Every structure is written in structure tokens, then in C-alpha cells.
Amino acid sequence: MFETIRWRCHVHANDRRAAERVVGRLAARLDRPLEIENYERYCKFPELAVLRLVSPLRCPAPEHALMTVLECAWKIATPWSLGSQGTSTHHEFEGIAAANIGARFSVPGIVWMEFHVTDRP
């Protein structure tokens, strides 16, 4: 079972409060709840914050999980670089979008984002 989507993003935000506003816009765009698991400043670029987020997925089949995640991801940015890993018993999907390689984000403030989904506990 694919329970959650794990997101990580780099956003222009002067403080946690500004980062929370970006997360609010993301949640509204996705039409699903997002929880901040971690907030920290990005050491290489201090004007950016790194956010680790989680949102519910609850999909039993890999095909359904992948389509649901892609539908969510396309609401945030295009294009995404996609990857997958897996065995006969476990599946994982991931994607990355970055403004510096041509991705366009629909939520202002985001410059880089990735998602990761797995059926591993």
C-alpha cells in the first residue's frame, strides 16, 4: 500500500512563517493536506529554505499510486524528471523538477522540488 507522498522543496522564504505560506499555497493547489516534517535553511544558498513535507496518498496498486502522484506533481510544476525502482515485491517512484533546468512552478517561491513514493513500510 502506498500511504504517503514525501515531498522535499527549496523555496524562497526569509523565515518559517514565509515558508508556511508557500506550503499553504501548495496545499490549496494540490487540494490535499500537506504537513511540514522539517524546515531548515539551505546551507549553500541562505535565501532558500528546505522543506520536507508529507501528504496522504492511500493507493493500493502501483499503477494507481503513480497516476495519482503524477496528477499532483503536474499541478505544481512541469516538466518533471521521473525515475522508478523496485523489485517483484516493492515499488518506488520519484520525480524532480528544477527551475534552473527549465521547470515552471505554478506556486510562487518554489525553485526546486522532488517527490518520493514507496510501498515499503
GROMACS .gro file of N, CA and C in nm:
model
  363
    1MET      N    1   0.085  -0.118   0.000
    1MET     CA    2   0.000   0.000   0.000
    1MET      C    3   0.089   0.124   0.000
    2PHE      N    4   0.056   0.217  -0.084
    2PHE     CA    5   0.127   0.345  -0.093
    2PHE      C    6   0.053   0.445  -0.005
    3GLU      N    7   0.105   0.470   0.114
    3GLU     CA    8   0.035   0.551   0.213
    3GLU      C    9   0.054   0.702   0.197
    4THR      N   10   0.176   0.745   0.163
    4THR     CA   11   0.206   0.888   0.162
    4THR      C   12   0.292   0.928   0.043
    5ILE      N   13   0.286   1.056   0.013
    5ILE     CA   14   0.379   1.118  -0.081
    5ILE      C   15   0.476   1.200   0.003
    6ARG      N   16   0.602   1.176  -0.013
    6ARG     CA   17   0.704   1.255   0.056
    6ARG      C   18   0.758   1.357  -0.043
    7TRP      N   19   0.754   1.483  -0.005
    7TRP     CA   20   0.799   1.593  -0.088
    7TRP      C   21   0.918   1.660  -0.020
    8ARG      N   22   1.009   1.712  -0.099
    8ARG     CA   23   1.115   1.799  -0.049
    8ARG      C   24   1.124   1.914  -0.147
    9CYS      N   25   1.133   2.037  -0.095
    9CYS     CA   26   1.141   2.150  -0.186
    9CYS      C   27   1.230   2.260  -0.130
   10HIS      N   28   1.284   2.338  -0.222
   10HIS     CA   29   1.362   2.457  -0.188
   10HIS      C   30   1.276   2.576  -0.226
   11VAL      N   31   1.255   2.665  -0.130
   11VAL     CA   32   1.169   2.780  -0.153
   11VAL      C   33   1.238   2.909  -0.109
   12HIS      N   34   1.205   3.017  -0.179
   12HIS     CA   35   1.248   3.150  -0.135
   12HIS      C   36   1.162   3.187  -0.016
   13ALA      N   37   1.221   3.196   0.102
   13ALA     CA   38   1.147   3.232   0.223
   13ALA      C   39   1.246   3.286   0.325
   14ASN      N   40   1.214   3.402   0.380
   14ASN     CA   41   1.303   3.464   0.478
   14ASN      C   42   1.297   3.396   0.614
   15ASP      N   43   1.184   3.331   0.644
   15ASP     CA   44   1.168   3.266   0.774
   15ASP      C   45   1.066   3.154   0.761
   16ARG      N   46   1.044   3.085   0.872
   16ARG     CA   47   0.950   2.972   0.871
   16ARG      C   48   0.809   3.017   0.835
   17ARG      N   49   0.769   3.132   0.882
   17ARG     CA   50   0.634   3.181   0.854
   17ARG      C   51   0.612   3.198   0.703
   18ALA      N   52   0.711   3.255   0.634
   18ALA     CA   53   0.701   3.270   0.488
   18ALA      C   54   0.696   3.133   0.421
   19ALA      N   55   0.775   3.038   0.471
   19ALA     CA   56   0.774   2.902   0.415
   19ALA      C   57   0.638   2.836   0.436
   20GLU      N   58   0.576   2.860   0.550
   20GLU     CA   59   0.443   2.805   0.577
   20GLU      C   60   0.339   2.862   0.481
   21ARG      N   61   0.355   2.986   0.439
   21ARG     CA   62   0.263   3.044   0.340
   21ARG      C   63   0.277   2.972   0.206
   22VAL      N   64   0.401   2.941   0.168
   22VAL     CA   65   0.423   2.865   0.043
   22VAL      C   66   0.356   2.728   0.055
   23VAL      N   67   0.371   2.663   0.169
   23VAL     CA   68   0.308   2.532   0.189
   23VAL      C   69   0.156   2.543   0.182
   24GLY      N   70   0.100   2.651   0.235
   24GLY     CA   71  -0.044   2.672   0.225
   24GLY      C   72  -0.089   2.685   0.081
   25ARG      N   73  -0.011   2.757  -0.001
   25ARG     CA   74  -0.045   2.769  -0.143
   25ARG      C   75  -0.032   2.634  -0.213
   26LEU      N   76   0.070   2.556  -0.174
   26LEU     CA   77   0.086   2.422  -0.231
   26LEU      C   78  -0.033   2.333  -0.198
   27ALA      N   79  -0.074   2.333  -0.072
   27ALA     CA   80  -0.187   2.250  -0.028
   27ALA      C   81  -0.314   2.290  -0.103
   28ALA      N   82  -0.335   2.419  -0.121
   28ALA     CA   83  -0.453   2.465  -0.195
   28ALA      C   84  -0.447   2.419  -0.340
   29ARG      N   85  -0.330   2.426  -0.399
   29ARG     CA   86  -0.313   2.385  -0.539
   29ARG      C   87  -0.336   2.234  -0.555
   30LEU      N   88  -0.286   2.157  -0.458
   30LEU     CA   89  -0.299   2.011  -0.463
   30LEU      C   90  -0.436   1.964  -0.420
   31ASP      N   91  -0.507   2.046  -0.346
   31ASP     CA   92  -0.636   2.009  -0.289
   31ASP      C   93  -0.623   1.885  -0.200
   32ARG      N   94  -0.515   1.884  -0.122
   32ARG     CA   95  -0.492   1.777  -0.025
   32ARG      C   96  -0.404   1.833   0.086
   33PRO      N   97  -0.413   1.779   0.206
   33PRO     CA   98  -0.333   1.833   0.316
   33PRO      C   99  -0.184   1.806   0.297
   34LEU      N  100  -0.104   1.898   0.346
   34LEU     CA  101   0.042   1.885   0.348
   34LEU      C  102   0.090   1.916   0.489
   35GLU      N  103   0.175   1.833   0.540
   35GLU     CA  104   0.230   1.854   0.674
   35GLU      C  105   0.380   1.880   0.661
   36ILE      N  106   0.428   1.981   0.730
   36ILE     CA  107   0.572   2.010   0.732
   36ILE      C  108   0.638   1.915   0.831
   37GLU      N  109   0.728   1.832   0.782
   37GLU     CA  110   0.804   1.743   0.869
   37GLU      C  111   0.932   1.810   0.918
   38ASN      N  112   0.989   1.895   0.831
   38ASN     CA  113   1.115   1.959   0.867
   38ASN      C  114   1.131   2.089   0.789
   39TYR      N  115   1.188   2.188   0.856
   39TYR     CA  116   1.220   2.318   0.795
   39TYR      C  117   1.362   2.352   0.836
   40GLU      N  118   1.443   2.392   0.739
   40GLU     CA  119   1.579   2.438   0.769
   40GLU      C  120   1.626   2.530   0.658
   41ARG      N  121   1.727   2.608   0.686
   41ARG     CA  122   1.787   2.695   0.586
   41ARG      C  123   1.878   2.611   0.498
   42TYR      N  124   1.884   2.645   0.371
   42TYR     CA  125   1.970   2.573   0.277
   42TYR      C  126   2.111   2.631   0.291
   43CYS      N  127   2.206   2.548   0.327
   43CYS     CA  128   2.341   2.596   0.359
   43CYS      C  129   2.412   2.659   0.239
   44LYS      N  130   2.388   2.612   0.118
   44LYS     CA  131   2.456   2.667   0.001
   44LYS      C  132   2.399   2.801  -0.043
   45PHE      N  133   2.268   2.820  -0.023
   45PHE     CA  134   2.201   2.944  -0.061
   45PHE      C  135   2.114   2.988   0.056
   46PRO      N  136   2.163   3.076   0.142
   46PRO     CA  137   2.089   3.112   0.263
   46PRO      C  138   1.954   3.179   0.238
   47GLU      N  139   1.929   3.227   0.117
   47GLU     CA  140   1.799   3.287   0.087
   47GLU      C  141   1.690   3.181   0.065
   48LEU      N  142   1.731   3.054   0.062
   48LEU     CA  143   1.636   2.944   0.040
   48LEU      C  144   1.615   2.864   0.169
   49ALA      N  145   1.494   2.812   0.182
   49ALA     CA  146   1.462   2.719   0.289
   49ALA      C  147   1.439   2.582   0.227
   50VAL      N  148   1.474   2.479   0.301
   50VAL     CA  149   1.449   2.341   0.259
   50VAL      C  150   1.333   2.289   0.344
   51LEU      N  151   1.230   2.242   0.277
   51LEU     CA  152   1.113   2.189   0.345
   51LEU      C  153   1.096   2.042   0.311
   52ARG      N  154   1.070   1.963   0.412
   52ARG     CA  155   1.030   1.824   0.392
   52ARG      C  156   0.883   1.817   0.431
   53LEU      N  157   0.804   1.767   0.335
   53LEU     CA  158   0.659   1.765   0.351
   53LEU      C  159   0.607   1.625   0.329
   54VAL      N  160   0.489   1.599   0.382
   54VAL     CA  161   0.423   1.470   0.360
   54VAL      C  162   0.275   1.497   0.336
   55SER      N  163   0.218   1.421   0.243
   55SER     CA  164   0.075   1.430   0.216
   55SER      C  165   0.021   1.288   0.198
   56PRO      N  166  -0.106   1.267   0.231
   56PRO     CA  167  -0.164   1.132   0.220
   56PRO      C  168  -0.179   1.088   0.075
   57LEU      N  169  -0.165   0.959   0.052
   57LEU     CA  170  -0.184   0.902  -0.081
   57LEU      C  171  -0.286   0.788  -0.076
   58ARG      N  172  -0.261   0.688   0.006
   58ARG     CA  173  -0.353   0.576   0.029
   58ARG      C  174  -0.400   0.508  -0.099
   59CYS      N  175  -0.304   0.461  -0.177
   59CYS     CA  176  -0.336   0.388  -0.301
   59CYS      C  177  -0.285   0.245  -0.288
   60PRO      N  178  -0.367   0.146  -0.319
   60PRO     CA  179  -0.324   0.008  -0.304
   60PRO      C  180  -0.233  -0.043  -0.417
   61ALA      N  181  -0.256   0.002  -0.539
   61ALA     CA  182  -0.183  -0.053  -0.654
   61ALA      C  183  -0.078   0.045  -0.705
   62PRO      N  184   0.036  -0.004  -0.753
   62PRO     CA  185   0.141   0.084  -0.804
   62PRO      C  186   0.094   0.173  -0.919
   63GLU      N  187   0.011   0.120  -1.008
   63GLU     CA  188  -0.035   0.199  -1.122
   63GLU      C  189  -0.120   0.318  -1.075
   64HIS      N  190  -0.207   0.292  -0.982
   64HIS     CA  191  -0.293   0.398  -0.929
   64HIS      C  192  -0.210   0.500  -0.851
   65ALA      N  193  -0.115   0.453  -0.773
   65ALA     CA  194  -0.028   0.543  -0.697
   65ALA      C  195   0.051   0.633  -0.791
   66LEU      N  196   0.108   0.577  -0.895
   66LEU     CA  197   0.187   0.655  -0.990
   66LEU      C  198   0.100   0.761  -1.059
   67MET      N  199  -0.016   0.724  -1.106
   67MET     CA  200  -0.103   0.821  -1.173
   67MET      C  201  -0.148   0.932  -1.078
   68THR      N  202  -0.180   0.897  -0.955
   68THR     CA  203  -0.222   0.997  -0.858
   68THR      C  204  -0.109   1.093  -0.826
   69VAL      N  205   0.011   1.041  -0.807
   69VAL     CA  206   0.126   1.126  -0.777
   69VAL      C  207   0.158   1.217  -0.896
   70LEU      N  208   0.153   1.164  -1.016
   70LEU     CA  209   0.181   1.246  -1.133
   70LEU      C  210   0.076   1.356  -1.151
   71GLU      N  211  -0.049   1.324  -1.125
   71GLU     CA  212  -0.153   1.427  -1.132
   71GLU      C  213  -0.124   1.539  -1.032
   72CYS      N  214  -0.081   1.502  -0.913
   72CYS     CA  215  -0.045   1.602  -0.812
   72CYS      C  216   0.077   1.683  -0.858
   73ALA      N  217   0.178   1.614  -0.902
   73ALA     CA  218   0.303   1.680  -0.943
   73ALA      C  219   0.278   1.779  -1.056
   74TRP      N  220   0.197   1.742  -1.153
   74TRP     CA  221   0.169   1.830  -1.268
   74TRP      C  222   0.092   1.955  -1.228
   75LYS      N  223   0.023   1.950  -1.116
   75LYS     CA  224  -0.044   2.070  -1.066
   75LYS      C  225   0.057   2.171  -1.011
   76ILE      N  226   0.176   2.122  -0.974
   76ILE     CA  227   0.279   2.207  -0.912
   76ILE      C  228   0.379   2.257  -1.015
   77ALA      N  229   0.424   2.170  -1.105
   77ALA     CA  230   0.531   2.208  -1.198
   77ALA      C  231   0.528   2.119  -1.321
   78THR      N  232   0.592   2.169  -1.426
   78THR     CA  233   0.621   2.089  -1.545
   78THR      C  234   0.751   2.141  -1.604
   79PRO      N  235   0.833   2.060  -1.661
   79PRO     CA  236   0.832   1.913  -1.661
   79PRO      C  237   0.898   1.857  -1.536
   80TRP      N  238   0.881   1.727  -1.518
   80TRP     CA  239   0.944   1.651  -1.409
   80TRP      C  240   1.036   1.546  -1.471
   81SER      N  241   1.149   1.522  -1.407
   81SER     CA  242   1.234   1.409  -1.441
   81SER      C  243   1.189   1.295  -1.351
   82LEU      N  244   1.153   1.182  -1.411
   82LEU     CA  245   1.096   1.071  -1.335
   82LEU      C  246   1.191   0.954  -1.328
   83GLY      N  247   1.177   0.880  -1.220
   83GLY     CA  248   1.255   0.759  -1.202
   83GLY      C  249   1.175   0.658  -1.122
   84SER      N  250   1.212   0.532  -1.132
   84SER     CA  251   1.145   0.429  -1.052
   84SER      C  252   1.245   0.321  -1.019
   85GLN      N  253   1.219   0.259  -0.907
   85GLN     CA  254   1.298   0.145  -0.863
   85GLN      C  255   1.200   0.044  -0.810
   86GLY      N  256   1.244  -0.075  -0.803
   86GLY     CA  257   1.155  -0.174  -0.744
   86GLY      C  258   1.203  -0.315  -0.766
   87THR      N  259   1.136  -0.402  -0.695
   87THR     CA  260   1.160  -0.545  -0.708
   87THR      C  261   1.025  -0.609  -0.735
   88SER      N  262   1.021  -0.738  -0.731
   88SER     CA  263   0.892  -0.805  -0.754
   88SER      C  264   0.796  -0.784  -0.638
   89THR      N  265   0.848  -0.741  -0.522
   89THR     CA  266   0.761  -0.723  -0.405
   89THR      C  267   0.748  -0.578  -0.360
   90HIS      N  268   0.837  -0.488  -0.404
   90HIS     CA  269   0.831  -0.348  -0.361
   90HIS      C  270   0.848  -0.255  -0.480
   91HIS      N  271   0.781  -0.140  -0.472
   91HIS     CA  272   0.789  -0.040  -0.579
   91HIS      C  273   0.819   0.096  -0.521
   92GLU      N  274   0.895   0.178  -0.596
   92GLU     CA  275   0.926   0.315  -0.557
   92GLU      C  276   0.922   0.403  -0.680
   93PHE      N  277   0.872   0.526  -0.663
   93PHE     CA  278   0.867   0.624  -0.771
   93PHE      C  279   0.921   0.755  -0.717
   94GLU      N  280   0.989   0.830  -0.804
   94GLU     CA  281   1.039   0.961  -0.764
   94GLU      C  282   1.042   1.053  -0.884
   95GLY      N  283   1.041   1.181  -0.853
   95GLY     CA  284   1.048   1.281  -0.959
   95GLY      C  285   1.111   1.408  -0.907
   96ILE      N  286   1.175   1.481  -0.997
   96ILE     CA  287   1.242   1.607  -0.962
   96ILE      C  288   1.206   1.712  -1.067
   97ALA      N  289   1.176   1.832  -1.018
   97ALA     CA  290   1.155   1.948  -1.105
   97ALA      C  291   1.243   2.060  -1.052
   98ALA      N  292   1.313   2.128  -1.142
   98ALA     CA  293   1.405   2.235  -1.101
   98ALA      C  294   1.394   2.352  -1.198
   99ALA      N  295   1.382   2.471  -1.141
   99ALA     CA  296   1.370   2.592  -1.223
   99ALA      C  297   1.496   2.615  -1.306
  100ASN      N  298   1.612   2.577  -1.253
  100ASN     CA  299   1.737   2.602  -1.326
  100ASN      C  300   1.756   2.511  -1.447
  101ILE      N  301   1.668   2.412  -1.464
  101ILE     CA  302   1.674   2.329  -1.585
  101ILE      C  303   1.543   2.335  -1.662
  102GLY      N  304   1.466   2.443  -1.641
  102GLY     CA  305   1.350   2.467  -1.725
  102GLY      C  306   1.214   2.438  -1.667
  103ALA      N  307   1.206   2.388  -1.545
  103ALA     CA  308   1.074   2.362  -1.487
  103ALA      C  309   1.005   2.493  -1.453
  104ARG      N  310   0.876   2.495  -1.473
  104ARG     CA  311   0.794   2.611  -1.437
  104ARG      C  312   0.702   2.569  -1.323
  105PHE      N  313   0.708   2.645  -1.214
  105PHE     CA  314   0.628   2.614  -1.096
  105PHE      C  315   0.504   2.702  -1.093
  106SER      N  316   0.391   2.641  -1.061
  106SER     CA  317   0.266   2.716  -1.053
  106SER      C  318   0.249   2.784  -0.918
  107VAL      N  319   0.330   2.748  -0.821
  107VAL     CA  320   0.326   2.809  -0.688
  107VAL      C  321   0.449   2.898  -0.674
  108PRO      N  322   0.430   3.029  -0.658
  108PRO     CA  323   0.544   3.121  -0.648
  108PRO      C  324   0.632   3.088  -0.527
  109GLY      N  325   0.762   3.105  -0.548
  109GLY     CA  326   0.858   3.084  -0.440
  109GLY      C  327   0.934   2.954  -0.449
  110ILE      N  328   0.880   2.855  -0.517
  110ILE     CA  329   0.948   2.725  -0.527
  110ILE      C  330   1.048   2.730  -0.641
  111VAL      N  331   1.169   2.680  -0.615
  111VAL     CA  332   1.271   2.675  -0.720
  111VAL      C  333   1.318   2.533  -0.750
  112TRP      N  334   1.290   2.439  -0.660
  112TRP     CA  335   1.331   2.300  -0.679
  112TRP      C  336   1.237   2.213  -0.595
  113MET      N  337   1.198   2.098  -0.649
  113MET     CA  338   1.109   2.010  -0.574
  113MET      C  339   1.127   1.867  -0.619
  114GLU      N  340   1.109   1.777  -0.525
  114GLU     CA  341   1.110   1.633  -0.557
  114GLU      C  342   0.998   1.563  -0.481
  115PHE      N  343   0.955   1.450  -0.536
  115PHE     CA  344   0.861   1.364  -0.464
  115PHE      C  345   0.918   1.224  -0.460
  116HIS      N  346   0.876   1.149  -0.360
  116HIS     CA  347   0.918   1.010  -0.343
  116HIS      C  348   0.799   0.932  -0.287
  117VAL      N  349   0.769   0.820  -0.351
  117VAL     CA  350   0.658   0.735  -0.308
  117VAL      C  351   0.708   0.592  -0.305
  118THR      N  352   0.676   0.520  -0.198
  118THR     CA  353   0.715   0.381  -0.188
  118THR      C  354   0.607   0.300  -0.118
  119ASP      N  355   0.604   0.171  -0.146
  119ASP     CA  356   0.511   0.084  -0.075
  119ASP      C  357   0.581   0.012   0.040
  120ARG      N  358   0.705   0.047   0.066
  120ARG     CA  359   0.777  -0.009   0.180
  120ARG      C  360   0.727   0.056   0.309
  121PRO      N  361   0.717  -0.022   0.415
  121PRO     CA  362   0.669   0.035   0.542
  121PRO      C  363   0.768   0.133   0.603
   0.00000   0.00000   0.00000
